[in-house]
PDB file of C-alpha atoms in Angstrom:
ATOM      1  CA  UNK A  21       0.000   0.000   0.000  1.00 76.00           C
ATOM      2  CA  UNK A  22       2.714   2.998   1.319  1.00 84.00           C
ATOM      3  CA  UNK A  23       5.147   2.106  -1.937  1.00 91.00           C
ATOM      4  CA  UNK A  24       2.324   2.818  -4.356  1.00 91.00           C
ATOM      5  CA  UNK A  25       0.816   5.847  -2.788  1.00 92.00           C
ATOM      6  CA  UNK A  26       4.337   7.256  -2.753  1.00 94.00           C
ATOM      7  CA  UNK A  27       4.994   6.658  -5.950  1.00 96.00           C
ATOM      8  CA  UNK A  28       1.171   8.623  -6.951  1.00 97.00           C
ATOM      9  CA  UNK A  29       2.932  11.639  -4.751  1.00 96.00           C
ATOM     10  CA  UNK A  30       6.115  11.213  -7.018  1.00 97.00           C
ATOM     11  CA  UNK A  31       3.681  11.633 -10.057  1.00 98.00           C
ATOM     12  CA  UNK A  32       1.998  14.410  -8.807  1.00 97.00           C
ATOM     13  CA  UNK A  33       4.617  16.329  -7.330  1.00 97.00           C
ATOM     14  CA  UNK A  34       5.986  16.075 -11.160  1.00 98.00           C
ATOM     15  CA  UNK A  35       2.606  17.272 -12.435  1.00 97.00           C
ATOM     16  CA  UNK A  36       1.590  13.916 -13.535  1.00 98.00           C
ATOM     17  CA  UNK A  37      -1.899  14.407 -11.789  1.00 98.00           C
ATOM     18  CA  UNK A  38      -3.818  11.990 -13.822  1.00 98.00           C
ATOM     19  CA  UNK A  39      -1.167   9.160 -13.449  1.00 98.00           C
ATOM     20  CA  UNK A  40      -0.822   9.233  -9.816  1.00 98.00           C
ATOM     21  CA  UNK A  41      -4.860   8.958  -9.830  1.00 98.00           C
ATOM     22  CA  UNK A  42      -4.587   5.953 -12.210  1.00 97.00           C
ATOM     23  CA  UNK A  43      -1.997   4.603  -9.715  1.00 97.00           C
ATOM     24  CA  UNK A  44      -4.282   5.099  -6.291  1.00 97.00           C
ATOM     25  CA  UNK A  45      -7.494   3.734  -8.271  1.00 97.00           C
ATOM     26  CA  UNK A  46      -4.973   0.210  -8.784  1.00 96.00           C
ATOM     27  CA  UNK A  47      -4.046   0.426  -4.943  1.00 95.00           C
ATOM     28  CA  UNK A  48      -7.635   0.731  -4.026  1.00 95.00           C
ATOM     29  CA  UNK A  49      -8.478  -2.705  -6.087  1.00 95.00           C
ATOM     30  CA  UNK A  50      -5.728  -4.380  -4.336  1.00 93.00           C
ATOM     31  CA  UNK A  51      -5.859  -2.866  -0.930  1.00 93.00           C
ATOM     32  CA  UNK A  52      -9.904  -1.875  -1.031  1.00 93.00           C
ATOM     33  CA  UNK A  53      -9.462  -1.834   2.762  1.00 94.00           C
ATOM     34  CA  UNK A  54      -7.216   1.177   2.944  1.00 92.00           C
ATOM     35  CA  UNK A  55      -8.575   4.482   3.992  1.00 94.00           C
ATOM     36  CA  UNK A  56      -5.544   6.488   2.922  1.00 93.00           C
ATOM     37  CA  UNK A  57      -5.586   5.464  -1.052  1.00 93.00           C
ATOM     38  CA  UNK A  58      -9.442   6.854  -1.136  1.00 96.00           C
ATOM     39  CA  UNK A  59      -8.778   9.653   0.559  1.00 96.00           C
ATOM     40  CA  UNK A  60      -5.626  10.445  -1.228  1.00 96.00           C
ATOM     41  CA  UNK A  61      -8.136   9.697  -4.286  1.00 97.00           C
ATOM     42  CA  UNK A  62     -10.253  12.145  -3.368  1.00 97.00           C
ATOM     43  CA  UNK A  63      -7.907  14.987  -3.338  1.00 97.00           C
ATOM     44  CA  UNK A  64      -6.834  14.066  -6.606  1.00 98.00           C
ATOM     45  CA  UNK A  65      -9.981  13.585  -8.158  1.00 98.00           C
ATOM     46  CA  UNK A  66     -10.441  17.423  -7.200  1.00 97.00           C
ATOM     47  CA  UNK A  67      -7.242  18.372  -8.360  1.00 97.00           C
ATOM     48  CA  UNK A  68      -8.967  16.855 -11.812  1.00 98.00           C
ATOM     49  CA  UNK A  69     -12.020  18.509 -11.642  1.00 97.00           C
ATOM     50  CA  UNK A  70     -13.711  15.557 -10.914  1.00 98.00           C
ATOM     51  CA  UNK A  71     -15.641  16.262  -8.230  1.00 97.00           C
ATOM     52  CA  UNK A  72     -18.067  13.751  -7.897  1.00 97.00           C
ATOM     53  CA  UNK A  73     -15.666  11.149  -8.018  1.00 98.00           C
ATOM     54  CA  UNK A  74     -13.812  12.773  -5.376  1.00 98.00           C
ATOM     55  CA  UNK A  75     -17.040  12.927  -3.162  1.00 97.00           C
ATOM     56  CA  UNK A  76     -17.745   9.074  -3.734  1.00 97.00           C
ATOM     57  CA  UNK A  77     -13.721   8.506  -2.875  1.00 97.00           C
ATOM     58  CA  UNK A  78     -14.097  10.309   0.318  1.00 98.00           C
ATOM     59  CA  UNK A  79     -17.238   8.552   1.378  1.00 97.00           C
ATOM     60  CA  UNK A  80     -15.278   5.398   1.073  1.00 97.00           C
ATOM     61  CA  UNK A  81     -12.266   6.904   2.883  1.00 97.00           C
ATOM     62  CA  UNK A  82     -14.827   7.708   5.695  1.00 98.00           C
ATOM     63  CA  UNK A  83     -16.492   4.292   5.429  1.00 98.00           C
ATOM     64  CA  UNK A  84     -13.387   2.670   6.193  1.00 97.00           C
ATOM     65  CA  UNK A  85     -11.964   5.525   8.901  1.00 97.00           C
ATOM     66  CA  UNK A  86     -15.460   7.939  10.194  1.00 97.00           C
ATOM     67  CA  UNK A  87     -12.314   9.796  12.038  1.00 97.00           C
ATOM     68  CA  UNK A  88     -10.614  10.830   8.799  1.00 97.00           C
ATOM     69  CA  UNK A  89     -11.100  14.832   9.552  1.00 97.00           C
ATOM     70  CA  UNK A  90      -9.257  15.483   6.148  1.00 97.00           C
ATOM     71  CA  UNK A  91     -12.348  13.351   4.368  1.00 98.00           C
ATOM     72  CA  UNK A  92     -14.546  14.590   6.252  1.00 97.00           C
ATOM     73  CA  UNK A  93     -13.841  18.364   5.689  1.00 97.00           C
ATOM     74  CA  UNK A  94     -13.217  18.166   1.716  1.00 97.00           C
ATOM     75  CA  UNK A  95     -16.795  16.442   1.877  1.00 96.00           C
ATOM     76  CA  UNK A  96     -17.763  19.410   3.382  1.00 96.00           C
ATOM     77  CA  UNK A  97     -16.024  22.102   1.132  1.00 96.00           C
ATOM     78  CA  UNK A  98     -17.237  20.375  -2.572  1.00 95.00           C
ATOM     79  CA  UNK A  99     -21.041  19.735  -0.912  1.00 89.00           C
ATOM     80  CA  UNK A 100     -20.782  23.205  -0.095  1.00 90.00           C
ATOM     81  CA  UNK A 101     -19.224  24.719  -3.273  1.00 84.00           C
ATOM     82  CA  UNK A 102     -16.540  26.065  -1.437  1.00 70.00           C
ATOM     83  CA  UNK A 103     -13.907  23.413  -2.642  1.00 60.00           C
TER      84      UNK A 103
END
């Protein structure tokens, strides 16, 4: 799980957004018990513009962890409109 959501940072820290979301969406098949890959989903689905998938990633972070503040707030900020 840690080795490939490091190597989605690498990607995005090199602007490779799109890749590194391709990359968590993989660790989330394998590892669909793992809080951090959705919520780490969810920031990059927003990143993307894709906000409803990053709502539906967060909802499965919080599934898996209901004290995952981060989740929890950019649930928040998109179902507000103040993403």
């Amino acid at each position: 799980v840690w080795e490939m959501n490091e190597l989605a940072r690498e990607l995005e820290r090199d602007g490779m957004v799109a890749e590194a979301a391709g990359i968590l969406e993989l660790n989330e098949e394998f590892h669909p018990r793992d809080p951090s890959s959705a919520r780490d989903l969810g920031l990059l689905y927003e990143r993307l513009d894709r906000f409803e998938d990053a709502i539906a990633a967060y909802r499965r972070a919080l599934g898996l962890n209901p004290s995952d503040t981060r989740s929890l707030e950019r649930l928040q900020a998109i179902s507000s409109g103040a993403g």
